[in-house]
Short mmCIF file of C-alpha atoms in Angstrom, two decimals:
data_model
loop_
_atom_site.label_atom_id
_atom_site.label_comp_id
_atom_site.label_asym_id
_atom_site.label_seq_id
_atom_site.Cartn_x
_atom_site.Cartn_y
_atom_site.Cartn_z
CA MET A 1 119.88 5.34 51.41
CA ARG A 2 116.22 5.98 52.12
CA SER A 3 115.64 6.54 48.36
CA ASP A 4 116.70 2.91 47.65
CA LYS A 5 113.31 1.63 48.52
CA ALA A 6 111.84 3.90 45.78
CA LYS A 7 114.29 2.95 42.98
CA ASN A 8 116.75 -0.48 43.33
CA GLY A 9 115.92 -3.91 41.84
CA ILE A 10 113.93 -5.25 39.52
CA ASP A 11 110.58 -4.49 40.82
CA ARG A 12 111.06 -0.67 41.00
CA ALA A 13 111.54 -1.05 37.23
CA PRO A 14 108.06 1.09 37.23
CA HIS A 15 109.63 3.78 39.50
CA ARG A 16 112.65 4.47 37.45
CA SER A 17 110.09 4.79 34.37
CA LEU A 18 108.59 7.23 36.13
CA MET A 19 111.99 9.28 37.40
CA LYS A 20 112.99 9.13 33.67
CA ALA A 21 109.48 10.32 32.24
CA SER A 22 110.30 13.49 34.42
CA GLY A 23 113.93 13.83 32.39
CA PHE A 24 116.14 11.83 35.10
CA THR A 25 118.65 10.13 33.73
CA ASP A 26 119.99 6.25 35.01
CA LYS A 27 123.28 8.27 36.57
CA GLU A 28 121.20 10.91 38.44
CA ILE A 29 118.84 7.90 39.74
CA ARG A 30 121.47 6.26 41.25
CA ARG A 31 122.43 9.29 43.08
CA PRO A 32 120.99 10.24 46.62
CA TRP A 33 117.53 11.79 46.53
CA ILE A 34 117.72 15.62 47.85
CA GLY A 35 114.64 17.14 48.34
CA VAL A 36 115.19 20.88 47.62
CA VAL A 37 111.55 22.57 49.36
CA ASN A 38 111.13 25.77 47.29
CA SER A 39 108.87 28.41 49.05
CA TYR A 40 109.01 31.04 46.31
CA ASN A 41 105.92 32.94 45.32
CA ALA A 42 105.06 35.94 43.47
CA ILE A 43 103.47 38.27 46.04
CA ILE A 44 105.86 37.85 49.41
CA PRO A 45 108.72 40.45 48.83
CA GLY A 46 111.10 38.09 50.54
CA HIS A 47 110.47 34.83 48.48
CA VAL A 48 110.02 36.75 44.97
CA HIS A 49 113.67 35.73 44.26
CA LEU A 50 113.91 32.01 45.85
CA ARG A 51 113.79 30.72 42.33
CA THR A 52 117.28 31.87 42.00
CA ILE A 53 118.30 30.61 45.95
CA THR A 54 117.05 27.43 44.88
CA ASP A 55 119.30 26.81 41.40
CA ALA A 56 122.15 27.50 43.71
CA VAL A 57 121.47 24.81 46.10
CA LYS A 58 120.70 22.52 43.38
CA ALA A 59 123.79 23.63 41.64
CA GLY A 60 125.72 22.85 45.00
CA VAL A 61 123.69 19.60 45.32
CA ASN A 62 124.75 18.07 41.94
CA ALA A 63 128.15 19.50 42.47
CA ALA A 64 128.61 17.08 45.26
CA GLY A 65 127.11 14.28 43.77
CA GLY A 66 123.20 14.13 45.19
CA LEU A 67 120.57 14.58 42.88
CA PRO A 68 118.41 17.86 43.51
CA ILE A 69 114.36 17.34 43.42
CA GLU A 70 112.76 20.35 43.92
CA PHE A 71 109.00 20.78 45.43
CA PRO A 72 107.22 24.21 46.34
CA VAL A 73 105.30 25.17 50.04
CA ILE A 74 102.98 27.64 50.29
CA GLY A 75 103.84 31.16 52.10
CA VAL A 76 101.94 34.08 53.49
CA CYS A 77 103.02 37.52 53.72
CA ASP A 78 102.09 38.82 56.99
CA GLY A 79 102.57 42.70 56.03
CA ILE A 80 99.90 41.76 53.11
CA ALA A 81 97.99 39.75 55.20
CA MET A 82 97.77 42.37 58.08
CA ASN A 83 94.87 44.30 59.60
CA HIS A 84 92.12 42.01 57.99
CA PRO A 85 91.02 38.76 57.83
CA GLY A 86 93.73 37.20 55.96
CA MET A 87 95.93 37.46 58.64
CA LYS A 88 93.60 34.57 60.56
CA PHE A 89 95.28 32.17 58.19
CA SER A 90 98.90 33.17 58.68
CA LEU A 91 99.79 31.16 61.90
CA PRO A 92 97.74 27.94 60.74
CA SER A 93 99.64 28.03 57.51
CA ARG A 94 103.06 27.19 59.86
CA GLU A 95 101.71 23.58 60.26
CA LEU A 96 100.57 23.37 56.88
CA ILE A 97 103.82 23.80 55.64
CA MET A 98 105.11 21.36 58.33
CA ASP A 99 102.73 18.46 57.19
CA SER A 100 102.85 19.49 53.45
CA ILE A 101 107.03 18.50 53.63
CA GLU A 102 106.02 15.50 55.49
CA ILE A 103 103.92 14.17 52.66
CA MET A 104 106.46 15.09 49.80
CA THR A 105 109.35 13.85 51.96
CA GLN A 106 107.86 10.24 52.99
CA ALA A 107 105.98 9.57 49.73
CA HIS A 108 109.00 10.00 47.95
CA ALA A 109 111.72 8.44 49.96
CA PHE A 110 113.78 11.23 49.93
CA ASP A 111 117.16 10.97 51.92
CA ALA A 112 117.87 14.55 52.91
CA LEU A 113 116.78 17.92 52.66
CA VAL A 114 117.25 21.53 51.81
CA LEU A 115 114.71 23.92 52.86
CA VAL A 116 114.74 27.20 51.26
CA THR A 117 112.57 30.01 53.19
CA ASN A 118 112.83 33.45 54.09
CA CYS A 119 109.14 34.66 55.90
CA ASP A 120 107.51 34.48 59.23
CA LYS A 121 105.77 31.30 59.23
CA ILE A 122 107.61 29.28 56.59
CA ILE A 123 110.84 29.56 58.53
CA PRO A 124 109.44 28.05 61.72
CA GLY A 125 107.19 25.35 59.44
CA MET A 126 110.29 24.08 57.63
CA ALA A 127 112.22 23.85 60.60
CA MET A 128 109.20 21.93 62.68
CA ALA A 129 109.51 19.45 59.22
CA ALA A 130 113.40 18.90 59.60
CA ALA A 131 112.90 18.00 63.32
CA SER A 132 110.10 15.90 62.81
CA LEU A 133 111.33 14.01 59.92
CA ASN A 134 114.70 13.76 61.44
CA ILE A 135 116.76 13.02 58.06
CA PRO A 136 119.90 15.39 57.26
CA ALA A 137 118.57 18.70 56.64
CA ILE A 138 119.67 22.21 56.16
CA VAL A 139 117.64 25.83 56.43
CA ILE A 140 118.73 28.32 54.29
CA SER A 141 116.88 31.66 53.85
CA GLY A 142 116.94 34.25 51.01
CA GLY A 143 118.20 37.16 53.18
CA PRO A 144 116.96 40.47 54.43
CA MET A 145 115.98 43.56 52.39
CA LEU A 146 118.07 46.31 52.76
CA ALA A 147 116.59 49.49 54.40
CA GLY A 148 115.20 52.17 52.75
CA VAL A 149 116.36 55.58 52.89
CA HIS A 150 113.91 59.01 53.46
CA LYS A 151 115.10 62.16 54.17
CA GLY A 152 118.62 60.77 55.12
CA GLN A 153 117.17 58.41 57.39
CA ASP A 154 117.09 54.82 57.13
CA ILE A 155 113.49 53.37 57.33
CA ASP A 156 112.00 50.14 57.00
CA LEU A 157 107.86 48.71 56.65
CA SER A 158 107.51 49.61 60.34
CA THR A 159 107.80 53.44 59.51
CA VAL A 160 105.35 53.19 56.66
CA PHE A 161 102.68 51.55 59.39
CA GLU A 162 103.34 54.05 62.08
CA SER A 163 103.48 56.98 59.26
CA VAL A 164 100.17 56.31 58.75
CA GLY A 165 99.12 56.67 62.65
CA LYS A 166 101.00 60.13 61.79
CA VAL A 167 98.45 60.93 59.27
CA MET A 168 95.63 60.05 61.71
CA ALA A 169 96.85 62.23 64.23
CA GLY A 170 97.49 64.97 61.61
CA THR A 171 101.00 65.39 61.91
CA LEU A 172 102.16 63.84 58.51
CA ALA A 173 100.87 64.63 55.03
CA GLU A 174 99.20 61.80 52.78
CA GLU A 175 101.61 63.15 50.09
CA GLU A 176 104.57 62.43 52.32
CA LEU A 177 102.94 58.88 53.55
CA ILE A 178 103.31 58.28 49.77
CA GLU A 179 106.83 59.19 49.69
CA ILE A 180 107.54 57.10 52.64
CA GLU A 181 105.70 54.32 50.82
CA ASN A 182 107.72 54.10 47.78
CA VAL A 183 111.09 53.88 49.50
CA ALA A 184 110.80 51.87 52.50
CA CYS A 185 111.27 48.70 50.83
CA PRO A 186 113.74 49.19 48.30
CA THR A 187 114.67 45.53 47.28
CA TYR A 188 113.30 41.96 47.70
CA GLY A 189 114.24 40.31 51.24
CA SER A 190 112.70 39.84 54.26
CA CYS A 191 111.83 43.39 56.01
CA ALA A 192 114.95 45.11 57.08
CA GLY A 193 114.38 45.25 60.65
CA MET A 194 114.37 42.56 63.70
CA PHE A 195 110.95 41.52 62.94
CA THR A 196 109.69 38.13 63.12
CA ALA A 197 111.47 36.72 59.83
CA ASN A 198 114.79 38.26 60.33
CA THR A 199 114.81 37.17 63.91
CA MET A 200 113.65 33.43 62.79
CA ASN A 201 116.69 33.42 60.37
CA CYS A 202 118.79 34.31 63.21
CA MET A 203 117.26 31.63 65.54
CA ILE A 204 118.07 28.90 62.42
CA GLU A 205 121.58 29.80 62.46
CA ALA A 206 121.79 30.31 66.40
CA LEU A 207 120.00 26.88 66.41
CA GLY A 208 123.28 25.53 63.99
CA LEU A 209 120.22 24.43 61.59
CA GLY A 210 121.79 26.94 59.22
CA LEU A 211 124.88 27.97 57.82
CA PRO A 212 126.97 30.97 59.34
CA GLY A 213 125.66 34.18 57.74
CA ASN A 214 121.86 32.71 56.96
CA GLY A 215 120.56 35.17 59.46
CA THR A 216 122.06 38.37 58.49
CA ILE A 217 123.76 38.51 54.72
CA PRO A 218 121.44 40.61 52.62
CA ALA A 219 119.00 39.12 49.93
CA VAL A 220 120.83 41.32 47.11
CA TYR A 221 124.40 40.36 47.91
CA SER A 222 126.06 37.54 45.73
CA GLU A 223 127.34 36.22 48.91
CA ARG A 224 123.55 34.99 49.59
CA GLU A 225 123.70 33.17 46.17
CA ARG A 226 127.13 31.86 47.32
CA LEU A 227 125.58 30.49 51.05
CA ALA A 228 123.05 28.64 49.19
CA LYS A 229 125.61 26.76 46.83
CA GLU A 230 127.54 25.94 49.83
CA ALA A 231 124.35 24.66 51.65
CA GLY A 232 123.91 22.38 48.79
CA LEU A 233 127.22 21.04 49.33
CA LYS A 234 127.00 20.54 52.88
CA ILE A 235 123.67 18.40 52.66
CA MET A 236 125.52 15.93 51.04
CA GLU A 237 128.21 16.22 53.64
CA LEU A 238 125.67 15.62 56.71
CA LEU A 239 124.02 12.91 55.07
CA ASP A 240 127.48 10.88 54.48
CA LYS A 241 128.41 11.79 58.02
CA LYS A 242 124.72 10.73 59.36
CA ILE A 243 124.19 14.07 61.30
CA LEU A 244 120.33 14.31 62.05
CA PRO A 245 118.43 17.52 62.97
CA ARG A 246 117.40 16.08 66.26
CA ASP A 247 121.63 16.16 66.73
CA ILE A 248 121.88 19.62 66.14
CA LEU A 249 118.36 20.51 67.83
CA SER A 250 119.51 19.88 71.67
CA ARG A 251 118.17 21.35 74.81
CA GLU A 252 121.24 23.24 74.83
CA ALA A 253 120.87 24.40 71.04
CA PHE A 254 117.62 25.86 72.05
CA GLU A 255 119.21 27.63 75.13
CA ASN A 256 121.79 29.45 72.86
CA ALA A 257 118.70 30.32 70.46
CA ILE A 258 117.09 32.15 73.11
CA ALA A 259 120.08 33.70 74.59
CA VAL A 260 121.00 34.91 71.36
CA ASP A 261 117.48 35.94 70.91
CA LEU A 262 117.19 37.89 73.84
CA ALA A 263 120.91 39.84 73.27
CA LEU A 264 119.28 40.82 69.64
CA GLY A 265 116.03 41.89 71.10
CA GLY A 266 113.99 40.23 68.56
CA SER A 267 110.60 39.23 68.02
CA THR A 268 107.90 37.97 70.36
CA ASN A 269 107.02 35.14 68.03
CA THR A 270 110.02 33.49 68.88
CA THR A 271 108.32 32.51 72.25
CA LEU A 272 105.51 30.65 70.06
CA HIS A 273 108.34 29.08 67.18
CA LEU A 274 110.92 27.74 69.23
CA PRO A 275 108.67 25.57 71.52
CA ALA A 276 106.99 25.03 68.45
CA ILE A 277 110.04 23.37 66.84
CA ALA A 278 111.38 22.14 70.02
CA HIS A 279 108.12 20.10 70.33
CA ALA A 280 108.73 18.44 66.82
CA ALA A 281 112.03 17.58 67.92
CA GLY A 282 110.19 15.49 70.96
CA LEU A 283 111.61 18.16 73.26
CA GLU A 284 109.48 20.95 75.84
CA LEU A 285 110.65 24.49 75.80
CA PRO A 286 108.87 25.92 78.54
CA ILE A 287 108.44 29.85 77.68
CA GLU A 288 109.63 30.30 81.18
CA LEU A 289 112.87 29.91 80.15
CA PHE A 290 113.30 33.25 78.34
CA ASN A 291 113.05 35.12 81.93
CA ALA A 292 115.57 32.47 83.20
CA ILE A 293 118.01 33.14 80.39
CA GLY A 294 116.97 36.73 80.11
CA GLU A 295 118.37 37.29 83.90
CA LYS A 296 121.79 36.46 82.78
CA VAL A 297 121.85 37.51 79.03
CA PRO A 298 121.72 41.64 78.13
CA HIS A 299 120.27 43.30 75.63
CA LEU A 300 123.46 44.19 73.37
CA CYS A 301 121.75 45.33 70.08
CA ASN A 302 119.41 48.34 69.48
CA MET A 303 117.40 47.08 66.50
CA SER A 304 114.26 48.42 64.43
CA PRO A 305 111.67 48.64 65.77
CA GLY A 306 112.78 49.66 68.78
CA GLY A 307 115.95 50.79 67.92
CA ASN A 308 117.90 52.61 64.77
CA HIS A 309 119.74 49.88 63.37
CA HIS A 310 118.69 47.55 60.74
CA ILE A 311 119.74 43.86 59.71
CA GLN A 312 122.49 45.09 56.95
CA ASP A 313 124.07 46.97 60.33
CA LEU A 314 124.16 43.59 62.14
CA TYR A 315 125.92 42.08 59.03
CA ARG A 316 128.17 44.44 58.70
CA ALA A 317 129.15 44.35 62.55
CA GLY A 318 130.02 40.79 62.19
CA GLY A 319 126.42 38.95 62.32
CA VAL A 320 124.98 36.38 64.28
CA HIS A 321 128.06 34.75 65.06
CA ALA A 322 129.65 37.62 66.44
CA VAL A 323 126.99 38.11 68.72
CA MET A 324 127.58 34.60 70.01
CA ALA A 325 131.07 35.07 70.03
CA ARG A 326 130.15 38.02 72.49
CA LEU A 327 128.04 35.92 74.38
CA VAL A 328 130.68 33.09 74.75
CA GLU A 329 132.96 36.15 76.51
CA GLY A 330 130.13 35.94 79.55
CA GLY A 331 129.91 32.04 79.53
CA LEU A 332 126.20 32.38 77.71
CA ILE A 333 126.37 30.02 74.96
CA LYS A 334 127.73 26.33 74.84
CA THR A 335 130.21 25.71 72.31
CA GLY A 336 130.93 22.35 72.01
CA LEU A 337 127.48 21.35 70.27
CA ILE A 338 127.35 20.05 66.52
CA THR A 339 125.75 22.15 63.61
CA ALA A 340 124.71 22.01 59.93
CA SER A 341 128.10 22.97 59.05
CA GLY A 342 129.35 19.75 59.96
CA LYS A 343 131.49 21.53 62.84
CA THR A 344 130.86 22.33 66.44
CA VAL A 345 129.91 25.95 67.57
CA LYS A 346 133.18 26.49 69.15
CA GLU A 347 134.60 25.57 65.41
CA ASN A 348 132.21 27.71 63.68
CA LEU A 349 132.64 30.96 65.99
CA ALA A 350 137.11 30.39 65.27
CA ASP A 351 137.08 33.52 63.33
CA ALA A 352 133.94 35.45 64.12
CA ALA A 353 134.54 38.80 65.98
CA VAL A 354 132.51 42.21 66.42
CA LYS A 355 133.43 44.65 63.87
CA ASP A 356 131.20 47.46 65.32
CA GLU A 357 130.75 47.78 69.14
CA THR A 358 127.64 50.69 68.10
CA VAL A 359 126.04 47.75 66.87
CA ILE A 360 127.13 44.93 69.05
CA ARG A 361 127.84 46.46 72.38
CA PRO A 362 130.25 45.03 74.87
CA LEU A 363 128.69 42.47 77.84
CA SER A 364 130.06 45.56 80.05
CA ASN A 365 127.68 48.23 78.23
CA PRO A 366 124.48 46.56 77.35
CA TYR A 367 121.24 48.68 76.20
CA HIS A 368 119.50 46.84 78.80
CA ALA A 369 120.87 44.41 81.42
CA GLN A 370 118.17 42.02 81.13
CA GLY A 371 117.41 40.15 77.33
CA GLY A 372 114.99 41.73 75.05
CA LEU A 373 111.78 39.67 76.04
CA ALA A 374 109.86 39.16 79.03
CA VAL A 375 107.14 36.67 80.08
CA LEU A 376 104.58 38.11 82.40
CA LYS A 377 102.23 36.32 84.73
CA GLY A 378 99.57 37.36 87.09
CA SER A 379 95.58 37.07 87.65
CA LEU A 380 95.18 38.35 83.97
CA ALA A 381 97.49 35.99 82.26
CA PRO A 382 97.91 33.31 84.71
CA GLU A 383 99.91 30.65 81.85
CA GLY A 384 101.87 33.92 80.69
CA ALA A 385 102.09 36.72 78.27
CA ILE A 386 104.85 38.06 76.03
CA VAL A 387 106.53 41.26 75.96
CA LYS A 388 109.15 43.18 73.99
CA GLN A 389 110.47 44.96 76.92
CA SER A 390 113.56 46.34 74.99
CA ALA A 391 111.14 48.31 72.70
CA VAL A 392 108.95 49.55 75.76
CA ALA A 393 109.81 53.27 76.79
CA GLU A 394 110.99 53.58 80.38
CA GLU A 395 108.06 55.33 81.69
CA MET A 396 105.74 52.48 80.39
CA LEU A 397 107.47 49.74 82.28
CA VAL A 398 105.42 50.19 84.88
CA HIS A 399 101.70 51.32 83.80
CA ARG A 400 98.12 50.93 85.48
CA GLY A 401 95.15 52.16 83.92
CA PRO A 402 91.51 51.34 82.92
CA ALA A 403 90.68 48.88 80.55
CA ARG A 404 89.25 49.38 77.08
CA VAL A 405 87.68 46.47 75.77
CA PHE A 406 87.39 45.14 72.40
CA ASN A 407 86.08 41.45 70.95
CA SER A 408 88.37 41.93 67.72
CA GLU A 409 91.13 43.92 66.18
CA GLU A 410 88.85 45.63 63.90
CA GLU A 411 86.81 47.04 67.08
CA ALA A 412 90.12 48.23 68.40
CA TYR A 413 91.60 50.00 65.25
CA ALA A 414 88.28 51.78 64.48
CA ALA A 415 88.36 53.14 67.91
CA ILE A 416 91.99 54.37 67.63
CA GLN A 417 91.24 55.72 64.04
CA ALA A 418 87.85 57.57 65.88
CA LYS A 419 90.83 58.95 68.42
CA GLU A 420 88.36 57.34 71.22
CA ILE A 421 91.46 56.07 72.97
CA ARG A 422 93.00 58.21 75.77
CA GLU A 423 96.28 58.79 77.26
CA GLY A 424 96.77 56.30 79.93
CA ASP A 425 94.22 53.58 78.69
CA VAL A 426 94.53 50.01 78.66
CA VAL A 427 93.56 48.51 75.08
CA VAL A 428 92.40 45.17 75.85
CA ILE A 429 91.76 43.06 72.15
CA ARG A 430 90.78 39.78 73.13
CA TYR A 431 88.58 36.41 71.36
CA GLU A 432 92.00 36.68 68.89
CA GLY A 433 93.92 33.82 70.30
CA PRO A 434 94.95 30.43 68.76
CA LYS A 435 91.18 29.23 68.65
CA GLY A 436 89.11 32.59 69.20
CA GLY A 437 90.83 34.36 66.38
CA PRO A 438 91.32 31.76 65.24
CA GLY A 439 94.69 31.89 64.08
CA MET A 440 95.93 34.43 66.73
CA ARG A 441 96.56 37.13 64.60
CA GLU A 442 99.22 39.74 64.67
CA MET A 443 98.19 43.32 65.03
CA LEU A 444 100.59 45.81 63.60
CA SER A 445 98.23 48.33 62.48
CA PRO A 446 96.71 48.93 66.33
CA THR A 447 100.43 49.19 67.32
CA SER A 448 101.81 51.06 64.62
CA ALA A 449 98.94 53.76 64.84
CA LEU A 450 99.43 54.45 68.61
CA ALA A 451 103.08 54.95 67.89
CA GLY A 452 102.35 57.12 65.11
CA MET A 453 100.09 59.36 66.92
CA GLY A 454 102.89 59.80 69.86
CA MET A 455 100.65 57.29 72.53
CA ASP A 456 103.33 54.33 72.59
CA LYS A 457 104.24 56.09 75.68
CA THR A 458 101.25 56.58 77.56
CA VAL A 459 98.91 53.60 76.24
CA ALA A 460 99.56 49.84 76.90
CA LEU A 461 97.62 47.22 74.30
CA ILE A 462 96.81 43.65 75.79
CA THR A 463 95.53 40.69 73.52
CA ASP A 464 95.48 36.95 73.96
CA GLY A 465 96.63 37.57 69.81
CA ARG A 466 99.85 38.43 68.72
CA PHE A 467 101.77 41.71 67.92
CA SER A 468 103.94 41.83 65.07
CA GLY A 469 107.76 41.70 65.02
CA ALA A 470 107.61 45.12 63.98
CA SER A 471 105.54 46.43 66.83
CA ARG A 472 107.01 48.45 69.57
CA GLY A 473 105.65 50.22 72.91
CA ALA A 474 104.01 48.22 75.61
CA SER A 475 102.45 46.00 73.54
CA ILE A 476 101.49 42.50 75.96
CA GLY A 477 100.73 39.87 73.73
CA HIS A 478 99.96 35.64 73.88
CA VAL A 479 97.84 36.42 76.78
CA SER A 480 96.66 32.84 78.14
CA PRO A 481 94.86 31.41 78.59
CA GLU A 482 92.94 33.04 75.72
CA ALA A 483 89.54 34.40 75.93
CA ALA A 484 87.58 31.52 74.28
CA ALA A 485 89.12 29.32 76.61
CA GLY A 486 87.37 31.21 79.49
CA GLY A 487 90.77 32.56 80.63
CA PRO A 488 90.53 35.56 82.91
CA ILE A 489 90.78 38.44 79.38
CA ALA A 490 87.44 37.23 78.91
CA LEU A 491 86.13 38.57 82.13
CA VAL A 492 87.36 42.17 81.86
CA GLU A 493 84.92 44.92 81.73
CA GLU A 494 85.41 48.54 80.42
CA GLY A 495 87.00 50.49 83.01
CA ASP A 496 88.66 47.83 85.23
CA MET A 497 92.22 48.70 86.30
CA VAL A 498 94.61 46.56 84.91
CA LEU A 499 98.71 46.57 86.11
CA VAL A 500 101.23 46.24 84.00
CA ASP A 501 104.51 45.51 85.90
CA ILE A 502 107.62 44.60 83.57
CA PRO A 503 110.01 44.77 85.69
CA SER A 504 108.73 42.46 88.02
CA LYS A 505 107.09 40.16 84.92
CA LYS A 506 103.36 41.00 86.32
CA LEU A 507 100.30 41.25 84.44
CA ASP A 508 97.34 41.93 86.64
CA LEU A 509 93.55 42.48 86.47
CA LEU A 510 92.93 44.52 89.93
CA VAL A 511 89.62 43.36 90.07
CA ASP A 512 88.15 41.44 93.44
CA GLU A 513 88.28 37.87 93.43
CA LYS A 514 84.84 37.26 94.16
CA GLU A 515 83.55 39.57 91.60
CA LEU A 516 85.64 37.71 88.90
CA GLU A 517 84.13 34.41 90.14
CA ARG A 518 80.53 36.27 89.63
CA ARG A 519 81.52 37.33 85.97
CA ARG A 520 82.90 33.73 85.45
CA GLY A 521 79.18 32.61 86.42
CA LEU A 522 77.74 34.71 83.79
CA TRP A 523 80.33 34.06 80.83
CA LYS A 524 79.49 32.29 77.93
CA PRO A 525 81.63 30.71 75.41
CA TYR A 526 82.56 32.91 72.16
CA MET A 527 84.71 32.88 69.47
CA GLN A 528 84.94 34.65 66.31
CA GLN A 529 82.77 33.01 63.33
CA VAL A 530 84.77 32.47 60.41
CA ASP A 531 83.71 31.14 56.84
CA SER A 532 86.36 28.83 56.52
CA PRO A 533 86.62 25.14 56.94
CA TYR A 534 90.15 24.96 57.60
CA LEU A 535 89.95 27.45 60.19
CA ASN A 536 87.09 25.78 62.15
CA ARG A 537 89.38 22.46 62.14
CA TYR A 538 92.43 24.34 63.04
CA ARG A 539 90.53 26.04 66.11
CA ARG A 540 89.61 22.40 67.31
CA VAL A 541 93.16 21.02 67.42
CA VAL A 542 95.67 24.20 68.17
CA THR A 543 97.05 24.45 71.95
CA SER A 544 97.43 27.85 73.76
CA GLY A 545 100.04 30.70 72.95
CA ALA A 546 101.95 29.54 75.80
CA ARG A 547 102.44 26.14 74.16
CA GLY A 548 103.75 27.50 71.07
CA ALA A 549 100.18 27.05 69.59
CA VAL A 550 101.17 23.78 68.26
CA ILE A 551 98.57 21.35 66.96
CA GLU A 552 97.66 18.07 68.65
#
């Protein structure tokens, strides 16, 4: 056991004395030390109940003969951080979470980890730590919140953001906005649509790093607490069998996860986080894989924000493993891979079945023939850009329009509020990339405002930053190279024509190359200024969005 070096022998008497000062008995100290990482805090609705989940994990570990040792990590609520400088800190928190878990684990010689998480950057940060440390580990999420109900319709957080746009457009009264605000998020848990948090919780399950049910069992169901106890029990089994994260996180496991992601129509942020987790596991996961797999994998689930279903509907329909079982029918999933359950994918899927084909469609009747995400390349994005094509209206799949250029989210949002954006425009928001922002902000407010104004079918948005998993419409993010690195997006001028061709996977700036060379000669490096030592350190070492915005 790794913990033996911290507890065994006469020269470890001081160490045992300190453990006893923390209340542990000799019998407990002799057990395997299981780090239980609790990302509870009192501001993220997906995390306010994680003390209960953590206690359940600890009960499972104790029941199986381990010593659970709890420690915390930070977490950012992307919804609360949205549309102000706070969002600059969200993506950078991912690496800080990973690093802090490494420090605690290595310093205290833990034998294994159970990582209790739920929301956007905390999930991949924990998975990256598991992959990097490569000691037995299971990720357990706190589960999704239930959808709200307004006038007989299920709603969620994206409804509130889009309702703000309706108020701006004069089509919704402020009084009704308050009504929606009060009912849209009725329980704790990760926000109810297939946004980034729930997409990543589903990815953890599809990768095999979480147990069946991890992605979809609602936070308020007692089944979620039972799953947490099972995670505590299972970590002892993984420790005994010496099953390590890198045994689970093979290239084939990532291909499985991408297939599930594309079938679900998940968040564009998976193109950041899956490569980052792979990088931590010592693998390279080029974003081009999303297109290659997407050509074979159809879009089977019409989840919010692109559709009307929520995570609770996917849960009732059989969950992630039902989606995987459906993909197995088409030979689109590898089933011989080991998982955190101690079983193979095939064994996990033995009892999986689709219970509602209106939620998980047959392969013969998909919502779209290709998967939910697409990687676009072209003269505006030589290294790639990302769009959730399943959430784009048909009339916007190919769009040609004049660029409206803004050097920050605030500038663009002010123009939208002032109704300065016209039908047919292409809103370009730059210097919001990993280095330029810094932090690659999500921009749900601009996309939601335009959707609320009814312009999601006439206006495209393009950025070297990110769009939230709750965004819909022709919202194209992660443009690489970013503007701060001198990418072509830095050279766009007001009125330049831009071509978006999603079926052809193209994103082009329709400007003569000689003119671009002239502009390149005049361009001066620029980054948004921030009063933050951490962000200024981060921007010096972070890579491009096309590489997962990992730190090197």
